[in-house]
CSV table of C-alpha atoms in Angstrom, one decimal:
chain,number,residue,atom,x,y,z
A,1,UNK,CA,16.3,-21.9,-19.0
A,2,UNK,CA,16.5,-25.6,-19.6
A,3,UNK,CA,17.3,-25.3,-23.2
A,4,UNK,CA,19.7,-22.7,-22.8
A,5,UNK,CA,22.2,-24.3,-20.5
A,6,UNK,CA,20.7,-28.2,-19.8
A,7,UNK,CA,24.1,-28.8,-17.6
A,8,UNK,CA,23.4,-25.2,-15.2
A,9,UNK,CA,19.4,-26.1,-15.3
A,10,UNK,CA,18.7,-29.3,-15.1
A,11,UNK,CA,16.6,-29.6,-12.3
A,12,UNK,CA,13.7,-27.4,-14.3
A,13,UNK,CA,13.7,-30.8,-16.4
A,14,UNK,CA,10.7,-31.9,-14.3
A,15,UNK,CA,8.6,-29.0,-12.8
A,16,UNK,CA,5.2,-30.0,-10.1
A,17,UNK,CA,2.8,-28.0,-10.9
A,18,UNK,CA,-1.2,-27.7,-9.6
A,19,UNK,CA,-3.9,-26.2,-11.1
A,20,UNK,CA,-6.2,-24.4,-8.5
A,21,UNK,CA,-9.4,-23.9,-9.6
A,22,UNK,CA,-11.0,-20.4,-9.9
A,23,UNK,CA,-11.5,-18.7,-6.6
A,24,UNK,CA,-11.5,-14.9,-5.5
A,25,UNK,CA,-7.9,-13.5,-4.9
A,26,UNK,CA,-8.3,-13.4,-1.2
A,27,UNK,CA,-9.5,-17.2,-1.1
A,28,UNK,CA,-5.6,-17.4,-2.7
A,29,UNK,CA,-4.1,-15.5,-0.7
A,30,UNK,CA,-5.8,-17.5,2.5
A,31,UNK,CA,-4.8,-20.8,0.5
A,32,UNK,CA,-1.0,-18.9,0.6
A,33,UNK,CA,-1.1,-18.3,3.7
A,34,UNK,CA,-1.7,-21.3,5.3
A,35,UNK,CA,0.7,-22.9,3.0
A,36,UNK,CA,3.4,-20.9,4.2
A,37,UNK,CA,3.2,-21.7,7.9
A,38,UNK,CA,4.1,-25.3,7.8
A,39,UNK,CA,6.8,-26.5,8.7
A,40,UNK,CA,8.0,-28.0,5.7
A,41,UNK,CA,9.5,-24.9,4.6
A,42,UNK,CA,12.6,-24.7,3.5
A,43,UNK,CA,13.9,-21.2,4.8
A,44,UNK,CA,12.1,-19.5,7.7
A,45,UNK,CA,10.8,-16.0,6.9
A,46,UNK,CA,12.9,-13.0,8.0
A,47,UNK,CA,10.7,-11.5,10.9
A,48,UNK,CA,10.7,-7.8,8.5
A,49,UNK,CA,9.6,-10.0,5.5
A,50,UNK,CA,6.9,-11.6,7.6
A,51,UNK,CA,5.8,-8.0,9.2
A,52,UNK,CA,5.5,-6.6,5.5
A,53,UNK,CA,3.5,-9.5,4.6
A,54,UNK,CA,1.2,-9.2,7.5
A,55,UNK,CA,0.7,-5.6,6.5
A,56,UNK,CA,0.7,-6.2,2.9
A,57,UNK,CA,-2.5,-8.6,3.5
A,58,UNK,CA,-3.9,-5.6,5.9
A,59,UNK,CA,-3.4,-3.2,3.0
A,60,UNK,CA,-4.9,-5.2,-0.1
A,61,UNK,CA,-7.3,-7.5,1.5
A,62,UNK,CA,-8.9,-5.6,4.6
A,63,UNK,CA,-7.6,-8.1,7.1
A,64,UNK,CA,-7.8,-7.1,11.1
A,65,UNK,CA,-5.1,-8.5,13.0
A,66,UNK,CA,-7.6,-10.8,14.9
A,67,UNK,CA,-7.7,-12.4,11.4
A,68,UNK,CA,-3.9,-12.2,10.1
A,69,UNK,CA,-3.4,-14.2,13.4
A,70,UNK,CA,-6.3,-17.1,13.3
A,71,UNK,CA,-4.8,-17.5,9.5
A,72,UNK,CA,-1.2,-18.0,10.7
A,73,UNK,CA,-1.9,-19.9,14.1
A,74,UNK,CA,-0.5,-16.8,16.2
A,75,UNK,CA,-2.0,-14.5,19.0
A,76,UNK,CA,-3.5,-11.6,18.1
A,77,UNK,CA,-0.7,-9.8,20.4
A,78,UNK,CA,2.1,-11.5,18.6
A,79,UNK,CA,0.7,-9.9,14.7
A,80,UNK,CA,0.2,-6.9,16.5
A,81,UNK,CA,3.7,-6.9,17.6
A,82,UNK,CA,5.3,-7.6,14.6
A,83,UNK,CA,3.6,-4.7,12.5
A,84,UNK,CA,4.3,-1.9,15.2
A,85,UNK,CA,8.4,-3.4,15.5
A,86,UNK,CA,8.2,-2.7,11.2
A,87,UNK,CA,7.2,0.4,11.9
A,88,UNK,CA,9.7,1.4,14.2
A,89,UNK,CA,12.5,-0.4,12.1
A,90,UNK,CA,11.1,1.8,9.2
A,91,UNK,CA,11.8,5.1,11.6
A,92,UNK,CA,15.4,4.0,12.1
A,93,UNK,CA,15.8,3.2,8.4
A,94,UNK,CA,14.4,6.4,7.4
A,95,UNK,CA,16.3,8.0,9.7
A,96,UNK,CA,19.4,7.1,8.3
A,97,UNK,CA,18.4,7.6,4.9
A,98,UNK,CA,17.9,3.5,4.2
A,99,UNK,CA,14.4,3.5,3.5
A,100,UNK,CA,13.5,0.0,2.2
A,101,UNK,CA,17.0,-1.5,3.0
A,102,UNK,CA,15.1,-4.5,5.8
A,103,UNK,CA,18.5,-6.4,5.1
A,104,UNK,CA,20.5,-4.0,7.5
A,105,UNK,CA,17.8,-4.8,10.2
A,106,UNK,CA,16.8,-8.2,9.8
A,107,UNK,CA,19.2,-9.4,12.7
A,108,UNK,CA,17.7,-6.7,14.9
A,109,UNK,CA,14.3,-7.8,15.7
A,110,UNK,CA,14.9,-8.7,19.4
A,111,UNK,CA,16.4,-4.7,19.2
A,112,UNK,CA,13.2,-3.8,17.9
A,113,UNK,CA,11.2,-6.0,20.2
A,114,UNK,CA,12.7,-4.2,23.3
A,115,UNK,CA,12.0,-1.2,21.6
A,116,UNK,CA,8.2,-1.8,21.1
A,117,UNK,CA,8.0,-3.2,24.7
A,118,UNK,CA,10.2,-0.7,27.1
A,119,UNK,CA,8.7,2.5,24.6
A,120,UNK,CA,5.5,1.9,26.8
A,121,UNK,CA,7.2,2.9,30.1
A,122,UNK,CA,7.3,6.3,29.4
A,123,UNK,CA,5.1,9.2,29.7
A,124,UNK,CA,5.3,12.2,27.3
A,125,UNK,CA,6.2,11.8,23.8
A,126,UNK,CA,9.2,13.6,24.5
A,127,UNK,CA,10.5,11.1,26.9
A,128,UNK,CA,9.7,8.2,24.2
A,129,UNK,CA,11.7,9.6,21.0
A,130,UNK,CA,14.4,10.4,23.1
A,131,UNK,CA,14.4,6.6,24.4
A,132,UNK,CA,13.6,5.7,20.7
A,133,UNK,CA,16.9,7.5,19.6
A,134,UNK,CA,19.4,6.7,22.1
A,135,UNK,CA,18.3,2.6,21.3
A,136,UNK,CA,18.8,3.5,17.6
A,137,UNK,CA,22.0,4.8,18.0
A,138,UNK,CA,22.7,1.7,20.0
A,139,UNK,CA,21.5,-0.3,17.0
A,140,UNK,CA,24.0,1.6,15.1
A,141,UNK,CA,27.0,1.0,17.1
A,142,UNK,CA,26.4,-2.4,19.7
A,143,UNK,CA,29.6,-2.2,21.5
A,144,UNK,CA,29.2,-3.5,25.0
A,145,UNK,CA,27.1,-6.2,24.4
A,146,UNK,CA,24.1,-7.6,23.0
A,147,UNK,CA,21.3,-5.3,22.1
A,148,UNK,CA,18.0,-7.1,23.5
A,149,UNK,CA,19.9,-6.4,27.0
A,150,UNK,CA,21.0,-3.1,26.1
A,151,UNK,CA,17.9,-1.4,25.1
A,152,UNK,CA,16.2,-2.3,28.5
A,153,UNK,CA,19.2,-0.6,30.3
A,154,UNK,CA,18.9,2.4,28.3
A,155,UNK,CA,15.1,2.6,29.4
A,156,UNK,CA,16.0,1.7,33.2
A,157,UNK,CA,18.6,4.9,32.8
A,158,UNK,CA,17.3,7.2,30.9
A,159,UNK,CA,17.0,9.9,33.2
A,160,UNK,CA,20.6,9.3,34.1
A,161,UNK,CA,21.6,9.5,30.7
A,162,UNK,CA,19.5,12.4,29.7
A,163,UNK,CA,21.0,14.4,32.5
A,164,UNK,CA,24.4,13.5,31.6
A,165,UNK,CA,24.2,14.6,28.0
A,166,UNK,CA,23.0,17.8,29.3
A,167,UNK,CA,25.9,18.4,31.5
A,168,UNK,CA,28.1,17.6,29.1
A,169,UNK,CA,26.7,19.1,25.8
A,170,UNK,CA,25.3,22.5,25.8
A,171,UNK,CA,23.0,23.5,24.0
């Protein structure tokens, strides 16, 4: 790059580089991690680019989520939290035919946070998808305020809102 434009790439003049010595992929990929959460980094992860890693590392390497969270200094709770809100952020994008898009979501997470956390309150399986769709569709269109408030009214009234849409459209 330098030699083809010196002016537009002059700061790969001087490059730092380190030479680890050989070690298994996962000792790397510990060595990565650990790297990555200090706080000398420049730009914070997106919380879907941080789930993705988390189960990326679950995938390749094996890791449990009691180890994903001793090698990024979080609870155990917290990496669990993070890979079930992916999951459900993957359903919504799925859903609406964006599979893979995490750019549309990446300012949801406290959407998908409520999501994970008011899902528990209900019963049947029935009762959670419905919640799950009516907070998607708020995702979709927020009017009336900010979502991490909304979705917890939606839970709060679900019944109310069930039995209005059944009122009103028939089936």
């Amino acid at each position: 790059l330098l030699e083809s434009d010196q002016e537009r790439y002059n700061n790969f003049g001087h490059i730092d580089v380190v030479i680890l010595p050989t070690a298994h992929e996962k000792d790397l990929d510990e060595l990565e991690a650990s790297l990555q959460i200090h706080e000398d980094i420049k730009a914070p992860y997106k919380w879907t680019a941080f789930a993705l890693m988390l189960r990326e590392r679950q995938q390749e390497h094996g890791y449990t989520s009691v180890q994903l969270a001793q090698l990024y200094e979080k609870k155990n709770s917290e990496i669990n939290e993070y890979t079930d809100m992916l999951d459900y952020a993957e359903d919504y994008l799925k859903q609406r035919n964006r599979p893979g898009e995490y750019h549309l979501i990446d300012q949801d997470e406290f959407a998908f946070r409520q999501i994970r956390k008011k899902r528990t309150i209900f019963n049947t399986e029935q009762e959670k998808e419905i919640f799950e769709k009516l907070s998607f569709a708020l995702i979709d269109n927020p009017e009336g305020g900010r979502l991490y408030g909304l979705i917890p009214d939606v839970a709060k009234y679900s019944e109310t809102i069930i039995s209005q849409i059944d009122n009103e459209i028939e089936i």
